[in-house]
PDB file of C-alpha atoms in Angstrom:
ATOM      1  CA  MET A   1      33.380  21.596  72.220  1.00 49.00           C
ATOM      2  CA  PRO A   2      33.142  19.658  75.492  1.00 51.00           C
ATOM      3  CA  SER A   3      31.316  21.488  78.249  1.00 50.00           C
ATOM      4  CA  ASP A   4      32.800  22.189  81.696  1.00 48.00           C
ATOM      5  CA  ALA A   5      30.828  19.317  83.170  1.00 45.00           C
ATOM      6  CA  GLN A   6      32.417  16.965  80.646  1.00 48.00           C
ATOM      7  CA  LYS A   7      35.970  18.166  81.327  1.00 48.00           C
ATOM      8  CA  LEU A   8      36.548  15.714  84.138  1.00 48.00           C
ATOM      9  CA  ASP A   9      39.470  13.600  85.129  1.00 54.00           C
ATOM     10  CA  CYS A  10      39.401  10.613  82.798  1.00 59.00           C
ATOM     11  CA  SER A  11      41.009   8.401  85.409  1.00 62.00           C
ATOM     12  CA  ALA A  12      37.911   8.746  87.628  1.00 73.00           C
ATOM     13  CA  LEU A  13      35.597   7.576  84.815  1.00 82.00           C
ATOM     14  CA  SER A  14      34.625   4.005  84.032  1.00 85.00           C
ATOM     15  CA  SER A  15      36.386   2.026  81.362  1.00 88.00           C
ATOM     16  CA  PRO A  16      34.787   1.626  77.880  1.00 89.00           C
ATOM     17  CA  PRO A  17      32.242  -1.233  77.648  1.00 89.00           C
ATOM     18  CA  VAL A  18      33.675  -2.445  74.288  1.00 88.00           C
ATOM     19  CA  PRO A  19      37.287  -3.156  73.238  1.00 88.00           C
ATOM     20  CA  ALA A  20      39.095  -0.388  71.417  1.00 86.00           C
ATOM     21  CA  ASP A  21      39.821  -2.481  68.282  1.00 86.00           C
ATOM     22  CA  ILE A  22      36.227  -3.309  67.349  1.00 86.00           C
ATOM     23  CA  ASP A  23      35.488  -2.103  63.816  1.00 86.00           C
ATOM     24  CA  LEU A  24      32.043  -2.780  62.315  1.00 85.00           C
ATOM     25  CA  ARG A  25      32.208  -0.414  59.330  1.00 84.00           C
ATOM     26  CA  SER A  26      31.881  -3.383  56.958  1.00 81.00           C
ATOM     27  CA  TYR A  27      28.873  -4.695  58.911  1.00 78.00           C
ATOM     28  CA  CYS A  28      25.621  -3.552  57.257  1.00 77.00           C
ATOM     29  CA  TRP A  29      23.127  -4.499  59.994  1.00 76.00           C
ATOM     30  CA  MET A  30      22.009  -3.017  63.278  1.00 82.00           C
ATOM     31  CA  LYS A  31      20.091  -5.285  65.646  1.00 80.00           C
ATOM     32  CA  LEU A  32      17.406  -3.135  67.315  1.00 82.00           C
ATOM     33  CA  ASP A  33      15.181  -4.582  70.046  1.00 83.00           C
ATOM     34  CA  LEU A  34      11.826  -2.899  69.438  1.00 87.00           C
ATOM     35  CA  SER A  35      10.194  -4.250  72.635  1.00 87.00           C
ATOM     36  CA  ARG A  36      12.999  -2.831  74.757  1.00 87.00           C
ATOM     37  CA  LEU A  37      12.843   0.485  72.911  1.00 87.00           C
ATOM     38  CA  HIS A  38       9.095   0.970  73.354  1.00 89.00           C
ATOM     39  CA  SER A  39       9.222   0.100  77.053  1.00 88.00           C
ATOM     40  CA  SER A  40      12.004   2.630  77.793  1.00 89.00           C
ATOM     41  CA  ASP A  41      11.648   6.139  79.167  1.00 88.00           C
ATOM     42  CA  PHE A  42      13.305   7.635  76.085  1.00 90.00           C
ATOM     43  CA  ILE A  43      10.389   6.866  73.750  1.00 89.00           C
ATOM     44  CA  HIS A  44       8.034   8.860  76.036  1.00 89.00           C
ATOM     45  CA  LEU A  45      10.378  11.801  76.646  1.00 90.00           C
ATOM     46  CA  ALA A  46      11.625  12.440  73.080  1.00 91.00           C
ATOM     47  CA  SER A  47       9.792  14.531  70.530  1.00 92.00           C
ATOM     48  CA  ASN A  48       9.822  13.591  66.846  1.00 92.00           C
ATOM     49  CA  GLU A  49      12.809  15.838  66.133  1.00 93.00           C
ATOM     50  CA  GLU A  50      14.721  14.560  69.156  1.00 92.00           C
ATOM     51  CA  PHE A  51      13.917  10.940  68.258  1.00 93.00           C
ATOM     52  CA  GLY A  52      15.224  11.464  64.720  1.00 92.00           C
ATOM     53  CA  ALA A  53      18.466  13.023  65.968  1.00 92.00           C
ATOM     54  CA  ALA A  54      18.968  10.164  68.458  1.00 92.00           C
ATOM     55  CA  VAL A  55      18.459   7.451  65.804  1.00 92.00           C
ATOM     56  CA  LYS A  56      20.993   9.153  63.539  1.00 92.00           C
ATOM     57  CA  LEU A  57      23.493   9.193  66.390  1.00 92.00           C
ATOM     58  CA  TRP A  58      22.882   5.475  67.066  1.00 91.00           C
ATOM     59  CA  THR A  59      23.539   4.525  63.451  1.00 90.00           C
ATOM     60  CA  GLU A  60      26.587   6.775  63.255  1.00 91.00           C
ATOM     61  CA  SER A  61      28.009   5.238  66.427  1.00 90.00           C
ATOM     62  CA  MET A  62      28.023   1.805  64.747  1.00 89.00           C
ATOM     63  CA  ARG A  63      30.380   3.215  62.116  1.00 88.00           C
ATOM     64  CA  GLN A  64      32.834   4.681  64.602  1.00 90.00           C
ATOM     65  CA  VAL A  65      36.003   3.023  65.913  1.00 89.00           C
ATOM     66  CA  PRO A  66      35.509   1.575  68.416  1.00 89.00           C
ATOM     67  CA  ALA A  67      31.970   0.726  67.345  1.00 89.00           C
ATOM     68  CA  GLY A  68      29.119   1.959  69.545  1.00 89.00           C
ATOM     69  CA  SER A  69      30.928   5.135  70.636  1.00 91.00           C
ATOM     70  CA  LEU A  70      30.656   8.829  69.807  1.00 93.00           C
ATOM     71  CA  PRO A  71      33.231  11.633  70.045  1.00 93.00           C
ATOM     72  CA  ASN A  72      32.838  14.046  72.950  1.00 92.00           C
ATOM     73  CA  ASP A  73      32.644  17.148  70.745  1.00 91.00           C
ATOM     74  CA  ASP A  74      29.459  19.171  70.196  1.00 91.00           C
ATOM     75  CA  LYS A  75      30.514  20.344  66.739  1.00 91.00           C
ATOM     76  CA  ILE A  76      31.059  16.773  65.497  1.00 92.00           C
ATOM     77  CA  LEU A  77      27.945  15.523  67.248  1.00 92.00           C
ATOM     78  CA  SER A  78      25.776  18.248  65.665  1.00 91.00           C
ATOM     79  CA  SER A  79      27.119  17.276  62.242  1.00 91.00           C
ATOM     80  CA  LEU A  80      26.457  13.559  62.839  1.00 91.00           C
ATOM     81  CA  ALA A  81      22.921  14.321  64.033  1.00 91.00           C
ATOM     82  CA  GLY A  82      22.156  16.418  60.928  1.00 91.00           C
ATOM     83  CA  TYR A  83      22.502  19.874  62.489  1.00 91.00           C
ATOM     84  CA  ARG A  84      25.667  21.019  60.815  1.00 89.00           C
ATOM     85  CA  GLY A  85      25.751  24.815  60.802  1.00 87.00           C
ATOM     86  CA  SER A  86      22.818  25.023  63.254  1.00 89.00           C
ATOM     87  CA  PRO A  87      24.334  24.951  66.756  1.00 88.00           C
ATOM     88  CA  ARG A  88      21.248  26.477  68.371  1.00 91.00           C
ATOM     89  CA  ARG A  89      18.926  23.784  67.064  1.00 92.00           C
ATOM     90  CA  TRP A  90      21.433  21.121  68.140  1.00 92.00           C
ATOM     91  CA  MET A  91      21.588  22.494  71.666  1.00 93.00           C
ATOM     92  CA  LYS A  92      17.767  22.258  71.879  1.00 92.00           C
ATOM     93  CA  VAL A  93      17.727  18.528  71.096  1.00 92.00           C
ATOM     94  CA  ARG A  94      21.128  17.584  72.527  1.00 92.00           C
ATOM     95  CA  THR A  95      19.999  16.400  75.998  1.00 92.00           C
ATOM     96  CA  ILE A  96      17.364  13.931  74.782  1.00 92.00           C
ATOM     97  CA  ALA A  97      19.350  12.903  71.672  1.00 91.00           C
ATOM     98  CA  LEU A  98      22.239  11.806  73.918  1.00 92.00           C
ATOM     99  CA  HIS A  99      19.933  10.054  76.394  1.00 91.00           C
ATOM    100  CA  GLY A 100      21.738   7.026  77.853  1.00 90.00           C
ATOM    101  CA  PHE A 101      25.224   8.025  76.623  1.00 92.00           C
ATOM    102  CA  SER A 102      27.952   8.423  79.259  1.00 91.00           C
ATOM    103  CA  LEU A 103      31.566   9.574  79.113  1.00 93.00           C
ATOM    104  CA  CYS A 104      34.200   6.870  79.653  1.00 93.00           C
ATOM    105  CA  SER A 105      37.907   6.908  80.459  1.00 90.00           C
ATOM    106  CA  ASP A 106      38.992   7.024  76.790  1.00 90.00           C
ATOM    107  CA  GLY A 107      37.218  10.403  76.335  1.00 91.00           C
ATOM    108  CA  ARG A 108      34.352   9.012  74.193  1.00 92.00           C
ATOM    109  CA  LEU A 109      30.628   8.606  74.796  1.00 94.00           C
ATOM    110  CA  TYR A 110      29.146   5.087  75.109  1.00 93.00           C
ATOM    111  CA  HIS A 111      25.616   3.731  75.376  1.00 92.00           C
ATOM    112  CA  PRO A 112      25.139   0.456  77.333  1.00 90.00           C
ATOM    113  CA  VAL A 113      22.441  -0.902  74.989  1.00 90.00           C
ATOM    114  CA  LEU A 114      24.520  -0.061  71.890  1.00 90.00           C
ATOM    115  CA  ALA A 115      27.520  -1.741  73.533  1.00 88.00           C
ATOM    116  CA  GLU A 116      25.522  -4.974  73.841  1.00 89.00           C
ATOM    117  CA  MET A 117      24.528  -4.767  70.203  1.00 88.00           C
ATOM    118  CA  VAL A 118      28.146  -4.176  69.163  1.00 88.00           C
ATOM    119  CA  LEU A 119      29.470  -7.151  71.114  1.00 88.00           C
ATOM    120  CA  ASP A 120      26.747  -9.401  69.675  1.00 85.00           C
ATOM    121  CA  ALA A 121      27.474  -8.293  66.117  1.00 83.00           C
ATOM    122  CA  TRP A 122      31.234  -8.641  66.648  1.00 83.00           C
ATOM    123  CA  GLY A 123      30.833 -12.181  67.941  1.00 79.00           C
ATOM    124  CA  ASN A 124      28.753 -13.199  64.911  1.00 72.00           C
ATOM    125  CA  LYS A 125      31.242 -11.636  62.539  1.00 64.00           C
ATOM    126  CA  THR A 126      34.347 -13.225  64.033  1.00 59.00           C
ATOM    127  CA  GLN A 127      32.820 -16.714  64.133  1.00 53.00           C
ATOM    128  CA  GLN A 128      34.140 -18.680  61.164  1.00 47.00           C
ATOM    129  CA  PRO A 129      32.910 -22.152  60.254  1.00 48.00           C
ATOM    130  CA  THR A 130      35.792 -24.519  60.883  1.00 47.00           C
ATOM    131  CA  SER A 131      36.087 -28.098  59.658  1.00 49.00           C
ATOM    132  CA  SER A 132      37.944 -30.910  61.306  1.00 52.00           C
ATOM    133  CA  PRO A 133      40.935 -32.400  59.418  1.00 54.00           C
ATOM    134  CA  SER A 134      39.238 -35.784  59.648  1.00 57.00           C
ATOM    135  CA  ASP A 135      36.040 -34.506  58.035  1.00 64.00           C
ATOM    136  CA  PRO A 136      35.363 -36.724  54.964  1.00 65.00           C
ATOM    137  CA  ARG A 137      33.503 -33.945  53.212  1.00 77.00           C
ATOM    138  CA  ALA A 138      36.498 -31.639  53.472  1.00 76.00           C
ATOM    139  CA  LYS A 139      38.667 -34.324  51.871  1.00 76.00           C
ATOM    140  CA  ASP A 140      36.114 -34.840  49.095  1.00 77.00           C
ATOM    141  CA  ARG A 141      35.933 -31.132  48.418  1.00 78.00           C
ATOM    142  CA  GLU A 142      39.699 -30.879  48.225  1.00 79.00           C
ATOM    143  CA  ARG A 143      39.921 -33.892  45.939  1.00 82.00           C
ATOM    144  CA  LEU A 144      37.197 -32.459  43.685  1.00 83.00           C
ATOM    145  CA  ARG A 145      38.997 -29.124  43.523  1.00 84.00           C
ATOM    146  CA  ARG A 146      42.262 -30.789  42.494  1.00 86.00           C
ATOM    147  CA  TRP A 147      40.519 -32.905  39.850  1.00 87.00           C
ATOM    148  CA  ARG A 148      38.829 -29.836  38.333  1.00 86.00           C
ATOM    149  CA  ALA A 149      42.144 -27.974  38.275  1.00 86.00           C
ATOM    150  CA  ALA A 150      43.823 -30.925  36.516  1.00 88.00           C
ATOM    151  CA  GLN A 151      41.012 -31.149  33.945  1.00 87.00           C
ATOM    152  CA  ARG A 152      41.215 -27.443  33.278  1.00 85.00           C
ATOM    153  CA  THR A 153      44.990 -27.634  32.783  1.00 86.00           C
ATOM    154  CA  LYS A 154      44.632 -30.646  30.487  1.00 85.00           C
ATOM    155  CA  GLN A 155      42.015 -28.899  28.382  1.00 85.00           C
ATOM    156  CA  GLU A 156      44.142 -25.792  28.034  1.00 84.00           C
ATOM    157  CA  ASN A 157      47.166 -27.859  27.006  1.00 83.00           C
ATOM    158  CA  GLY A 158      45.066 -29.772  24.451  1.00 80.00           C
ATOM    159  CA  GLN A 159      43.822 -26.566  22.883  1.00 79.00           C
ATOM    160  CA  HIS A 160      47.367 -25.233  22.716  1.00 73.00           C
ATOM    161  CA  ILE A 161      48.594 -28.421  21.011  1.00 78.00           C
ATOM    162  CA  ARG A 162      45.751 -28.361  18.467  1.00 77.00           C
ATOM    163  CA  THR A 163      46.502 -24.745  17.643  1.00 76.00           C
ATOM    164  CA  GLU A 164      50.186 -25.506  17.065  1.00 75.00           C
ATOM    165  CA  GLU A 165      49.322 -28.499  14.857  1.00 74.00           C
ATOM    166  CA  ALA A 166      46.940 -26.390  12.785  1.00 74.00           C
ATOM    167  CA  HIS A 167      49.596 -23.726  12.276  1.00 72.00           C
ATOM    168  CA  SER A 168      52.234 -26.300  11.311  1.00 71.00           C
ATOM    169  CA  THR A 169      49.859 -28.075   8.875  1.00 69.00           C
ATOM    170  CA  GLN A 170      48.966 -24.799   7.233  1.00 69.00           C
ATOM    171  CA  ALA A 171      52.629 -23.904   6.885  1.00 64.00           C
ATOM    172  CA  ASP A 172      53.436 -27.335   5.339  1.00 62.00           C
ATOM    173  CA  GLU A 173      50.558 -27.043   2.876  1.00 59.00           C
ATOM    174  CA  THR A 174      51.715 -23.577   1.890  1.00 59.00           C
ATOM    175  CA  ALA A 175      55.258 -24.824   1.311  1.00 56.00           C
ATOM    176  CA  GLU A 176      54.082 -27.860  -0.690  1.00 55.00           C
ATOM    177  CA  THR A 177      51.766 -25.743  -2.818  1.00 57.00           C
ATOM    178  CA  PHE A 178      54.567 -23.304  -3.497  1.00 52.00           C
ATOM    179  CA  GLN A 179      56.961 -26.082  -4.521  1.00 53.00           C
ATOM    180  CA  ASP A 180      54.300 -27.812  -6.618  1.00 54.00           C
ATOM    181  CA  ARG A 181      53.518 -24.681  -8.616  1.00 52.00           C
ATOM    182  CA  PHE A 182      57.056 -23.608  -9.400  1.00 49.00           C
ATOM    183  CA  THR A 183      58.741 -26.626 -10.938  1.00 51.00           C
ATOM    184  CA  GLU A 184      60.313 -25.631 -14.258  1.00 51.00           C
ATOM    185  CA  THR A 185      63.654 -23.841 -14.360  1.00 52.00           C
ATOM    186  CA  PHE A 186      64.531 -21.390 -17.082  1.00 51.00           C
ATOM    187  CA  PRO A 187      68.057 -21.942 -18.487  1.00 54.00           C
ATOM    188  CA  GLU A 188      68.741 -18.212 -18.874  1.00 53.00           C
ATOM    189  CA  THR A 189      68.279 -17.294 -15.213  1.00 52.00           C
ATOM    190  CA  ALA A 190      68.532 -20.755 -13.595  1.00 50.00           C
ATOM    191  CA  GLU A 191      65.489 -19.843 -11.490  1.00 51.00           C
ATOM    192  CA  THR A 192      62.205 -21.637 -11.081  1.00 50.00           C
ATOM    193  CA  PHE A 193      59.328 -19.477 -12.281  1.00 50.00           C
ATOM    194  CA  HIS A 194      57.084 -21.685 -14.397  1.00 52.00           C
ATOM    195  CA  ILE A 195      53.558 -22.150 -13.037  1.00 56.00           C
ATOM    196  CA  LYS A 196      51.867 -25.496 -13.477  1.00 61.00           C
ATOM    197  CA  GLU A 197      48.471 -23.910 -13.596  1.00 65.00           C
ATOM    198  CA  ARG A 198      49.277 -22.434 -17.011  1.00 71.00           C
ATOM    199  CA  GLU A 199      50.068 -25.912 -18.307  1.00 74.00           C
ATOM    200  CA  ARG A 200      46.816 -27.226 -16.899  1.00 75.00           C
ATOM    201  CA  GLU A 201      44.841 -24.452 -18.562  1.00 76.00           C
ATOM    202  CA  ARG A 202      46.579 -25.065 -21.868  1.00 77.00           C
ATOM    203  CA  GLU A 203      45.872 -28.809 -21.643  1.00 78.00           C
ATOM    204  CA  ARG A 204      42.237 -28.083 -20.810  1.00 75.00           C
ATOM    205  CA  GLU A 205      41.912 -25.847 -23.864  1.00 73.00           C
ATOM    206  CA  GLU A 206      43.497 -28.493 -26.092  1.00 70.00           C
ATOM    207  CA  THR A 207      41.166 -31.142 -24.717  1.00 65.00           C
ATOM    208  CA  LEU A 208      38.119 -29.001 -25.454  1.00 61.00           C
ATOM    209  CA  ILE A 209      39.249 -28.103 -28.970  1.00 56.00           C
ATOM    210  CA  THR A 210      40.807 -31.399 -30.154  1.00 52.00           C
ATOM    211  CA  PHE A 211      38.948 -34.683 -30.554  1.00 50.00           C
ATOM    212  CA  PRO A 212      40.560 -37.513 -28.536  1.00 52.00           C
ATOM    213  CA  GLU A 213      40.145 -40.033 -31.422  1.00 54.00           C
ATOM    214  CA  THR A 214      41.801 -37.930 -34.132  1.00 52.00           C
ATOM    215  CA  ALA A 215      44.653 -35.889 -32.785  1.00 51.00           C
ATOM    216  CA  GLY A 216      45.219 -32.724 -34.735  1.00 54.00           C
ATOM    217  CA  GLU A 217      41.631 -32.418 -35.946  1.00 54.00           C
ATOM    218  CA  THR A 218      39.925 -29.409 -34.457  1.00 56.00           C
ATOM    219  CA  PHE A 219      36.432 -28.067 -34.454  1.00 53.00           C
ATOM    220  CA  PRO A 220      35.496 -25.807 -37.352  1.00 58.00           C
ATOM    221  CA  GLU A 221      35.141 -22.208 -36.539  1.00 61.00           C
ATOM    222  CA  THR A 222      31.645 -21.029 -35.781  1.00 62.00           C
ATOM    223  CA  PRO A 223      30.219 -19.068 -38.727  1.00 63.00           C
ATOM    224  CA  PRO A 224      29.255 -15.499 -37.992  1.00 65.00           C
ATOM    225  CA  THR A 225      25.683 -15.130 -36.916  1.00 71.00           C
ATOM    226  CA  GLU A 226      23.382 -13.427 -39.387  1.00 71.00           C
ATOM    227  CA  PRO A 227      21.299 -10.494 -38.207  1.00 73.00           C
ATOM    228  CA  PRO A 228      17.659 -11.364 -37.579  1.00 71.00           C
ATOM    229  CA  PRO A 229      15.226 -10.470 -40.347  1.00 70.00           C
ATOM    230  CA  PRO A 230      13.276  -7.267 -39.890  1.00 70.00           C
ATOM    231  CA  PRO A 231       9.803  -7.698 -38.408  1.00 69.00           C
ATOM    232  CA  THR A 232       7.035  -8.076 -40.969  1.00 73.00           C
ATOM    233  CA  THR A 233       4.512  -5.280 -41.178  1.00 80.00           C
ATOM    234  CA  THR A 234       0.867  -6.369 -40.958  1.00 85.00           C
ATOM    235  CA  ARG A 235      -2.208  -4.657 -42.279  1.00 85.00           C
ATOM    236  CA  GLU A 236      -3.464  -4.023 -38.755  1.00 84.00           C
ATOM    237  CA  GLY A 237      -0.202  -2.376 -37.797  1.00 85.00           C
ATOM    238  CA  THR A 238      -0.216  -0.081 -40.841  1.00 88.00           C
ATOM    239  CA  LEU A 239      -3.850   0.877 -40.258  1.00 85.00           C
ATOM    240  CA  CYS A 240      -3.306   1.582 -36.559  1.00 88.00           C
ATOM    241  CA  LYS A 241      -0.316   3.743 -37.396  1.00 86.00           C
ATOM    242  CA  LYS A 242      -2.467   5.860 -39.701  1.00 87.00           C
ATOM    243  CA  LEU A 243      -5.268   6.056 -37.121  1.00 86.00           C
ATOM    244  CA  ARG A 244      -2.861   7.181 -34.401  1.00 85.00           C
ATOM    245  CA  GLY A 245      -1.596   9.836 -36.793  1.00 85.00           C
ATOM    246  CA  LEU A 246      -5.140  11.180 -37.034  1.00 85.00           C
ATOM    247  CA  GLY A 247      -5.620  11.118 -33.253  1.00 86.00           C
ATOM    248  CA  VAL A 248      -7.428   7.809 -32.688  1.00 87.00           C
ATOM    249  CA  ARG A 249      -6.349   5.400 -29.945  1.00 86.00           C
ATOM    250  CA  ALA A 250      -5.772   2.061 -31.657  1.00 85.00           C
ATOM    251  CA  ALA A 251      -3.358  -0.881 -31.441  1.00 87.00           C
ATOM    252  CA  PRO A 252      -2.876  -3.927 -33.723  1.00 84.00           C
ATOM    253  CA  HIS A 253      -3.561  -6.455 -30.930  1.00 85.00           C
ATOM    254  CA  MET A 254      -7.048  -5.094 -30.244  1.00 86.00           C
ATOM    255  CA  VAL A 255      -9.844  -7.475 -31.232  1.00 85.00           C
ATOM    256  CA  VAL A 256     -11.972  -4.593 -32.529  1.00 84.00           C
ATOM    257  CA  VAL A 257      -9.197  -3.577 -34.949  1.00 85.00           C
ATOM    258  CA  GLN A 258      -8.896  -7.128 -36.237  1.00 85.00           C
ATOM    259  CA  GLU A 259     -12.682  -7.366 -36.751  1.00 85.00           C
ATOM    260  CA  MET A 260     -12.754  -4.057 -38.671  1.00 84.00           C
ATOM    261  CA  CYS A 261      -9.937  -5.185 -40.944  1.00 86.00           C
ATOM    262  CA  ALA A 262     -11.763  -8.433 -41.660  1.00 84.00           C
ATOM    263  CA  ARG A 263     -15.046  -6.666 -42.605  1.00 84.00           C
ATOM    264  CA  HIS A 264     -14.036  -3.311 -44.111  1.00 85.00           C
ATOM    265  CA  SER A 265     -11.324  -1.846 -46.252  1.00 86.00           C
ATOM    266  CA  ASP A 266      -8.707   0.586 -44.994  1.00 85.00           C
ATOM    267  CA  GLU A 267     -10.251   3.428 -46.985  1.00 87.00           C
ATOM    268  CA  HIS A 268     -13.666   2.786 -45.432  1.00 86.00           C
ATOM    269  CA  ILE A 269     -12.207   2.706 -41.902  1.00 88.00           C
ATOM    270  CA  LEU A 270     -10.185   5.927 -42.417  1.00 87.00           C
ATOM    271  CA  ALA A 271     -13.222   7.731 -43.816  1.00 87.00           C
ATOM    272  CA  ALA A 272     -15.283   6.737 -40.786  1.00 87.00           C
ATOM    273  CA  ALA A 273     -12.435   7.933 -38.570  1.00 86.00           C
ATOM    274  CA  GLU A 274     -12.505  11.361 -40.212  1.00 87.00           C
ATOM    275  CA  ILE A 275     -16.258  11.650 -39.629  1.00 87.00           C
ATOM    276  CA  ALA A 276     -15.853  10.576 -35.976  1.00 85.00           C
ATOM    277  CA  LEU A 277     -13.059  13.103 -35.447  1.00 85.00           C
ATOM    278  CA  GLU A 278     -15.254  15.836 -36.865  1.00 84.00           C
ATOM    279  CA  LYS A 279     -17.937  15.030 -34.290  1.00 83.00           C
ATOM    280  CA  LYS A 280     -15.919  14.080 -31.184  1.00 81.00           C
ATOM    281  CA  GLY A 281     -12.542  15.607 -31.696  1.00 81.00           C
ATOM    282  CA  SER A 282      -9.092  14.111 -31.210  1.00 80.00           C
ATOM    283  CA  GLY A 283      -8.437  11.305 -28.706  1.00 81.00           C
ATOM    284  CA  ILE A 284     -11.395   9.024 -29.453  1.00 85.00           C
ATOM    285  CA  HIS A 285     -11.161   5.260 -29.094  1.00 85.00           C
ATOM    286  CA  VAL A 286     -11.143   2.974 -32.104  1.00 84.00           C
ATOM    287  CA  GLY A 287     -14.200   1.251 -30.658  1.00 85.00           C
ATOM    288  CA  TYR A 288     -16.271   4.346 -31.485  1.00 85.00           C
ATOM    289  CA  ILE A 289     -15.330   3.960 -35.158  1.00 84.00           C
ATOM    290  CA  ALA A 290     -16.179   0.244 -35.047  1.00 85.00           C
ATOM    291  CA  ALA A 291     -19.645   1.093 -33.682  1.00 85.00           C
ATOM    292  CA  MET A 292     -20.177   3.575 -36.485  1.00 83.00           C
ATOM    293  CA  LEU A 293     -19.241   0.965 -39.087  1.00 83.00           C
ATOM    294  CA  LYS A 294     -21.616  -1.598 -37.538  1.00 79.00           C
ATOM    295  CA  ASP A 295     -24.478   0.958 -37.492  1.00 69.00           C
ATOM    296  CA  PRO A 296     -24.068   3.189 -40.552  1.00 60.00           C
ATOM    297  CA  GLY A 297     -27.073   5.289 -39.488  1.00 55.00           C
ATOM    298  CA  ARG A 298     -25.075   6.826 -36.613  1.00 50.00           C
ATOM    299  CA  SER A 299     -22.888   8.677 -39.062  1.00 47.00           C
ATOM    300  CA  SER A 300     -25.885  10.232 -40.926  1.00 46.00           C
ATOM    301  CA  GLY A 301     -27.351  12.266 -38.064  1.00 47.00           C
ATOM    302  CA  LYS A 302     -30.871  12.090 -36.562  1.00 47.00           C
ATOM    303  CA  GLY A 303     -33.250   9.353 -37.582  1.00 45.00           C
ATOM    304  CA  GLY A 304     -30.475   7.226 -38.964  1.00 45.00           C
ATOM    305  CA  LYS A 305     -31.542   4.058 -37.235  1.00 48.00           C
ATOM    306  CA  ASN A 306     -34.204   3.121 -39.826  1.00 47.00           C
ATOM    307  CA  LYS A 307     -32.145   4.080 -42.855  1.00 48.00           C
ATOM    308  CA  PRO A 308     -30.532   1.392 -45.003  1.00 46.00           C
ATOM    309  CA  ALA A 309     -26.829   0.801 -44.871  1.00 45.00           C
ATOM    310  CA  ALA A 310     -24.861   3.229 -46.949  1.00 46.00           C
ATOM    311  CA  GLY A 311     -21.570   2.694 -48.702  1.00 50.00           C
ATOM    312  CA  PRO A 312     -18.283   4.166 -47.621  1.00 51.00           C
ATOM    313  CA  PRO A 313     -18.421   7.931 -47.032  1.00 53.00           C
ATOM    314  CA  ASN A 314     -17.159  10.151 -49.831  1.00 51.00           C
ATOM    315  CA  ARG A 315     -14.086  12.052 -48.657  1.00 51.00           C
ATOM    316  CA  SER A 316     -14.435  14.696 -51.341  1.00 53.00           C
ATOM    317  CA  LEU A 317     -17.795  15.771 -49.892  1.00 46.00           C
ATOM    318  CA  LEU A 318     -16.383  16.174 -46.378  1.00 46.00           C
ATOM    319  CA  PRO A 319     -15.138  19.615 -45.398  1.00 45.00           C
ATOM    320  CA  PRO A 320     -11.522  19.787 -44.268  1.00 50.00           C
ATOM    321  CA  VAL A 321     -11.236  18.982 -40.546  1.00 43.00           C
ATOM    322  CA  ALA A 322      -8.501  20.446 -38.397  1.00 43.00           C
ATOM    323  CA  VAL A 323      -7.521  17.494 -36.227  1.00 43.00           C
ATOM    324  CA  ALA A 324      -5.435  18.278 -33.164  1.00 45.00           C
ATOM    325  CA  GLU A 325      -2.644  16.050 -31.973  1.00 50.00           C
ATOM    326  CA  SER A 326      -3.619  13.361 -29.520  1.00 46.00           C
ATOM    327  CA  HIS A 327      -2.598  13.820 -25.903  1.00 50.00           C
ATOM    328  CA  PHE A 328      -2.625  10.064 -25.330  1.00 49.00           C
ATOM    329  CA  ILE A 329       0.490   7.894 -25.426  1.00 54.00           C
ATOM    330  CA  ALA A 330       0.864   5.929 -28.637  1.00 52.00           C
ATOM    331  CA  LEU A 331       0.519   2.211 -28.068  1.00 50.00           C
TER     332      LEU A 331
END
């Protein structure tokens, strides 16, 4: 609230230094003369807290109406200075924070330096660049603006016309296609329902079936296809099937199988397989049997390298061998 010293007769006070209608709330700048500030008494008298409160009041005064003024109310001033709810702290910094402000006849506080800044900013804001009617550049700018507006209108009209033409063409094509398809009228209903596409398909079928030279002569019907003959069974395939049944990994396309079939009989190969299964167990490779057949001494135990080649092993002399099923995938 205003103090007793501030409750004076407003008629005895000086008039405000700025007009009452100055509004700089849309103006984002504050012109501060740093040389003038640092050579003033305020910069030497104010503490850091008092200097901060004073700067906040300066910036807030630029947003008041009229600009550069502050209300003469301690509660509002404490809030503007950042001391809302702390009246004691505000009263400690109030004297220095309001340094240079004086009460004028309209009941508000004004600062002479801020008033100069306000008038300077107001003059720069109100100045508008004006052009003479006889300025050739102004005429050129106006002529260019009109030409651009005319071109824009012409382009929009052209696009509108093209769109309408496209719609009308599409509608005409739809109507012509509809009339072209439905041409034949049935006598029972007197309505047009026949589709020309059916005639075209029928003509296409007749053209494909009938020779053009001899009308009426058609292609003979295609005889039914005979089933393919069953695949022939080869000796290698039969042998490999028997070997896989015993538990030997073998396939007809293997070169080692083909070589064994060319050199030995099936009985000889199966007998060697039984001997190999007795020694190694199920799951052996057919190559092991081929090695035994190339070196007959391997099947006769120790010292068999220097022995002559023997004939095919006698199955009757071999004890029965329990051969387990192979855990490998049959080829």
